[in-house]
Structure formats: C-alpha cells, structure tokens
CSV table of N, CA and C in Angstrom, one decimal:
chain,number,residue,atom,x,y,z
A,81,LYS,N,111.6,111.1,99.2
A,81,LYS,CA,112.4,110.3,99.9
A,81,LYS,C,112.0,110.9,101.2
A,82,THR,N,112.1,109.6,102.2
A,82,THR,CA,111.7,109.8,103.7
A,82,THR,C,112.8,109.3,104.3
A,83,GLN,N,112.9,109.6,105.7
A,83,GLN,CA,113.6,109.1,106.9
A,83,GLN,C,113.8,107.8,107.0
A,84,HIS,N,112.8,107.4,106.7
A,84,HIS,CA,112.7,105.7,107.2
A,84,HIS,C,113.0,105.0,105.8
A,85,LYS,N,114.0,103.7,106.4
A,85,LYS,CA,114.6,102.9,105.3
A,85,LYS,C,113.5,101.9,105.0
A,86,THR,N,112.4,102.1,104.1
A,86,THR,CA,111.2,101.2,103.6
A,86,THR,C,111.9,100.7,102.4
A,87,GLU,N,112.9,101.0,101.6
A,87,GLU,CA,112.8,100.3,100.5
A,87,GLU,C,112.8,98.6,100.5
A,88,GLY,N,112.0,98.3,99.6
A,88,GLY,CA,112.0,96.7,99.9
A,88,GLY,C,110.8,96.1,100.6
A,89,LYS,N,110.5,96.6,101.6
A,89,LYS,CA,109.6,96.7,102.4
A,89,LYS,C,108.0,97.2,102.1
A,90,ILE,N,107.8,97.8,101.5
A,90,ILE,CA,106.5,98.2,101.1
A,90,ILE,C,106.1,97.6,99.7
A,91,ARG,N,105.2,97.3,99.8
A,91,ARG,CA,104.6,96.2,98.3
A,91,ARG,C,103.5,96.8,98.0
A,92,TYR,N,103.5,97.1,96.2
A,92,TYR,CA,102.4,97.4,95.8
A,92,TYR,C,101.3,96.5,95.2
A,93,TYR,N,100.3,96.7,95.6
A,93,TYR,CA,99.3,95.6,95.0
A,93,TYR,C,98.4,96.4,94.1
A,94,HIS,N,98.4,95.2,92.6
A,94,HIS,CA,97.5,95.5,92.1
A,94,HIS,C,96.5,94.4,91.9
A,95,TYR,N,95.0,94.6,91.7
A,95,TYR,CA,94.3,93.5,91.6
A,95,TYR,C,93.4,93.3,90.3
A,96,HIS,N,93.9,92.4,89.7
A,96,HIS,CA,93.3,92.2,88.5
A,96,HIS,C,92.1,91.4,88.4
A,97,ASN,N,91.2,92.3,87.4
A,97,ASN,CA,89.6,91.9,87.4
A,97,ASN,C,89.1,92.4,88.5
A,98,THR,N,89.6,93.5,89.3
A,98,THR,CA,88.6,94.0,90.4
A,98,THR,C,88.8,95.6,90.2
A,99,ILE,N,89.8,96.1,90.4
A,99,ILE,CA,89.9,97.6,90.0
A,99,ILE,C,90.7,97.8,89.0
A,100,THR,N,90.6,98.7,87.9
A,100,THR,CA,91.1,99.2,86.9
A,100,THR,C,91.2,100.5,86.7
A,101,THR,N,92.5,101.1,86.1
A,101,THR,CA,92.9,102.4,86.0
A,101,THR,C,93.2,102.1,84.7
A,102,ARG,N,92.5,103.2,83.6
A,102,ARG,CA,93.0,103.1,82.0
A,102,ARG,C,94.2,103.5,82.1
A,103,GLU,N,94.8,104.4,83.1
A,103,GLU,CA,95.9,105.0,82.8
A,103,GLU,C,97.3,103.9,83.3
A,104,GLU,N,96.9,102.9,83.8
A,104,GLU,CA,97.7,102.0,84.2
A,104,GLU,C,97.2,100.9,83.9
A,105,PRO,N,97.8,100.3,82.7
A,105,PRO,CA,97.2,98.9,82.3
A,105,PRO,C,98.3,97.7,83.0
A,106,CYS,N,97.8,96.5,82.9
A,106,CYS,CA,98.5,95.6,83.2
A,106,CYS,C,99.8,95.2,82.2
A,107,ARG,N,100.6,95.0,83.3
A,107,ARG,CA,101.8,94.8,81.9
A,107,ARG,C,102.4,93.3,82.2
A,108,GLN,N,102.1,93.1,83.3
A,108,GLN,CA,102.4,91.4,83.4
A,108,GLN,C,101.3,90.8,84.6
A,109,PHE,N,101.3,89.6,84.0
A,109,PHE,CA,100.0,88.9,84.7
A,109,PHE,C,101.0,87.7,85.6
A,110,VAL,N,100.5,87.4,86.7
A,110,VAL,CA,101.1,86.4,87.5
A,110,VAL,C,100.1,85.1,87.6
A,111,ARG,N,100.8,84.1,87.2
A,111,ARG,CA,100.1,82.9,87.4
A,111,ARG,C,99.6,82.2,88.8
A,112,GLN,N,98.1,81.4,88.8
A,112,GLN,CA,98.0,81.2,89.9
A,112,GLN,C,99.0,80.3,91.0
A,113,SER,N,99.7,79.5,89.9
A,113,SER,CA,100.8,78.8,91.0
A,113,SER,C,101.9,79.9,91.7
A,114,MET,N,102.0,81.0,91.1
A,114,MET,CA,102.9,81.9,91.9
A,114,MET,C,102.3,82.8,92.9
A,115,ARG,N,101.2,82.4,93.6
A,115,ARG,CA,100.3,83.3,95.0
A,115,ARG,C,101.6,83.6,96.0
A,116,ASN,N,102.0,82.7,96.1
A,116,ASN,CA,102.7,82.6,97.7
A,116,ASN,C,104.3,83.4,97.2
A,117,ASN,N,104.5,83.6,95.8
A,117,ASN,CA,105.8,84.2,95.3
A,117,ASN,C,105.8,85.9,95.1
A,118,VAL,N,106.9,86.4,95.5
A,118,VAL,CA,107.1,87.7,94.8
A,118,VAL,C,107.6,87.9,93.5
A,119,THR,N,107.0,88.7,92.6
A,119,THR,CA,107.4,89.0,91.5
A,119,THR,C,108.2,90.1,91.2
A,120,TRP,N,109.2,90.3,90.9
A,120,TRP,CA,109.8,91.8,91.1
A,120,TRP,C,110.0,92.2,89.4
A,121,VAL,N,109.6,93.5,89.4
A,121,VAL,CA,109.4,94.2,88.2
A,121,VAL,C,110.0,95.6,88.3
A,122,GLY,N,111.3,95.6,87.5
A,122,GLY,CA,111.6,97.1,87.7
A,122,GLY,C,112.3,97.3,89.2
A,123,GLY,N,112.9,96.4,90.0
A,123,GLY,CA,112.7,96.8,91.3
A,123,GLY,C,111.8,97.1,92.5
A,124,ILE,N,110.4,96.8,91.8
A,124,ILE,CA,109.4,96.5,92.8
A,124,ILE,C,108.8,95.6,92.9
A,125,PRO,N,108.4,95.0,94.2
A,125,PRO,CA,107.9,93.6,94.3
A,125,PRO,C,106.5,93.5,94.2
A,126,TYR,N,106.2,92.5,93.5
A,126,TYR,CA,104.6,92.4,93.1
A,126,TYR,C,104.2,91.2,93.7
A,127,VAL,N,103.1,90.9,94.5
A,127,VAL,CA,102.7,89.7,95.4
A,127,VAL,C,101.7,89.4,94.8
A,128,TYR,N,100.7,88.4,94.1
A,128,TYR,CA,99.6,87.7,93.6
A,128,TYR,C,98.7,87.8,95.0
A,129,ASP,N,97.3,88.5,94.7
A,129,ASP,CA,96.6,88.6,95.9
A,129,ASP,C,95.3,88.2,95.6
A,130,ALA,N,94.6,87.5,95.7
A,130,ALA,CA,92.9,87.3,95.1
A,130,ALA,C,92.1,87.7,96.1
A,131,THR,N,92.2,88.5,97.2
A,131,THR,CA,91.3,88.9,98.4
A,131,THR,C,90.3,90.0,97.4
A,132,MET,N,90.8,90.9,96.6
A,132,MET,CA,89.4,91.8,96.3
A,132,MET,C,88.7,91.0,94.9
A,133,LYS,N,89.3,90.2,94.2
A,133,LYS,CA,88.7,89.5,93.2
A,133,LYS,C,87.9,88.5,94.0
A,134,ALA,N,88.0,88.2,95.3
A,134,ALA,CA,87.0,87.3,95.5
A,134,ALA,C,85.6,88.2,96.4
A,135,LEU,N,86.1,89.2,96.6
A,135,LEU,CA,85.1,90.5,97.2
A,135,LEU,C,84.3,90.7,96.1
A,136,ALA,N,84.6,90.9,95.1
A,136,ALA,CA,84.2,91.9,94.2
A,136,ALA,C,82.2,91.5,93.8
A,137,PRO,N,82.1,90.1,93.2
A,137,PRO,CA,80.5,89.9,93.2
A,137,PRO,C,80.0,90.4,94.2
A,138,SER,N,80.4,90.5,95.6
A,138,SER,CA,79.6,90.8,96.8
A,138,SER,C,79.2,92.3,96.5
A,139,ILE,N,80.7,93.0,96.3
A,139,ILE,CA,80.4,94.4,96.3
A,139,ILE,C,79.4,94.8,94.9
A,140,LYS,N,79.6,94.3,94.0
A,140,LYS,CA,78.8,94.5,92.8
A,140,LYS,C,77.2,94.9,93.3
A,141,LYS,N,77.1,93.4,93.8
A,141,LYS,CA,75.6,93.1,93.9
A,141,LYS,C,75.1,94.2,95.3
A,142,PHE,N,76.0,94.6,96.1
A,142,PHE,CA,75.7,95.6,97.2
A,142,PHE,C,75.3,96.8,96.5
A,143,GLU,N,76.5,97.4,95.6
A,143,GLU,CA,76.2,98.6,94.8
A,143,GLU,C,75.0,98.7,93.8
A,144,SER,N,74.5,97.6,93.2
A,144,SER,CA,73.4,97.2,92.5
A,144,SER,C,72.0,97.4,93.1
A,145,GLU,N,72.3,96.9,94.3
A,145,GLU,CA,70.7,96.9,95.2
A,145,GLU,C,71.2,98.7,95.6
A,146,LEU,N,71.8,99.1,96.0
A,146,LEU,CA,72.0,100.6,96.5
A,146,LEU,C,71.8,101.6,95.3
A,147,MET,N,72.2,101.2,94.5
A,147,MET,CA,71.8,102.3,93.2
A,147,MET,C,70.9,101.9,92.1
A,148,GLY,N,70.8,100.7,92.0
A,148,GLY,CA,69.8,100.5,91.0
A,148,GLY,C,70.0,100.7,89.6
A,149,SER,N,69.3,101.4,88.7
A,149,SER,CA,69.6,101.8,87.5
A,149,SER,C,70.3,102.6,87.4
A,150,GLU,N,70.6,103.5,88.2
A,150,GLU,CA,71.7,104.5,88.0
A,150,GLU,C,73.1,104.1,87.7
A,151,LEU,N,73.5,102.6,88.7
A,151,LEU,CA,74.7,102.1,88.2
A,151,LEU,C,74.8,101.6,86.9
A,152,ALA,N,73.7,101.1,86.3
A,152,ALA,CA,73.7,100.9,85.2
A,152,ALA,C,74.0,101.7,83.7
A,153,SER,N,73.9,103.2,84.2
A,153,SER,CA,74.0,104.0,83.0
A,153,SER,C,75.5,104.7,83.3
A,154,ILE,N,76.3,104.5,84.1
A,154,ILE,CA,77.8,104.7,84.2
A,154,ILE,C,78.4,103.9,83.6
A,155,GLN,N,79.3,104.8,82.8
A,155,GLN,CA,80.3,104.3,81.6
A,155,GLN,C,81.5,103.7,82.7
A,156,GLN,N,81.7,102.1,82.4
A,156,GLN,CA,82.9,101.7,83.1
A,156,GLN,C,84.2,101.9,82.4
C-alpha cells in the first residue's frame, strides 16, 4: 500500500503474441475493435495496445543478426 492515491490510475499492460510468461497465461483476449476501450477484469483496467506487437519483427531480426545460431538453440 502506498501513500499515493493511485487506484484506477495505473494500468497493467499485457502484450499478446509478443512477451509471454508461462506462469501468467492469457485469460481474456480483447477484440481489435476494442483498442481504445478499457476492459475491466477483477477490478483491474486492461487496455489493448499493439505497440509491442508491431515492434516484435524488428526486435526478432535484430536478435537473430546479433546472436545468430545461439538464439535458435534457446528454448522458447
């Protein structure tokens, strides 16, 4: 608990198809038409943001060029 009144102001962003954590699977997907809307789940606001998804191919290319065959051997 903080001394600041942040309830409802901090948003948790989850980027589908970009960053995955096996311990935290996706439970609800947001349709493309809802990009500008807030989806509330358990009192937590979720907002669709495709920024990371758009950057993923560039990041993957950079990592492939930098690490080459070492990257291919890492279990995803």
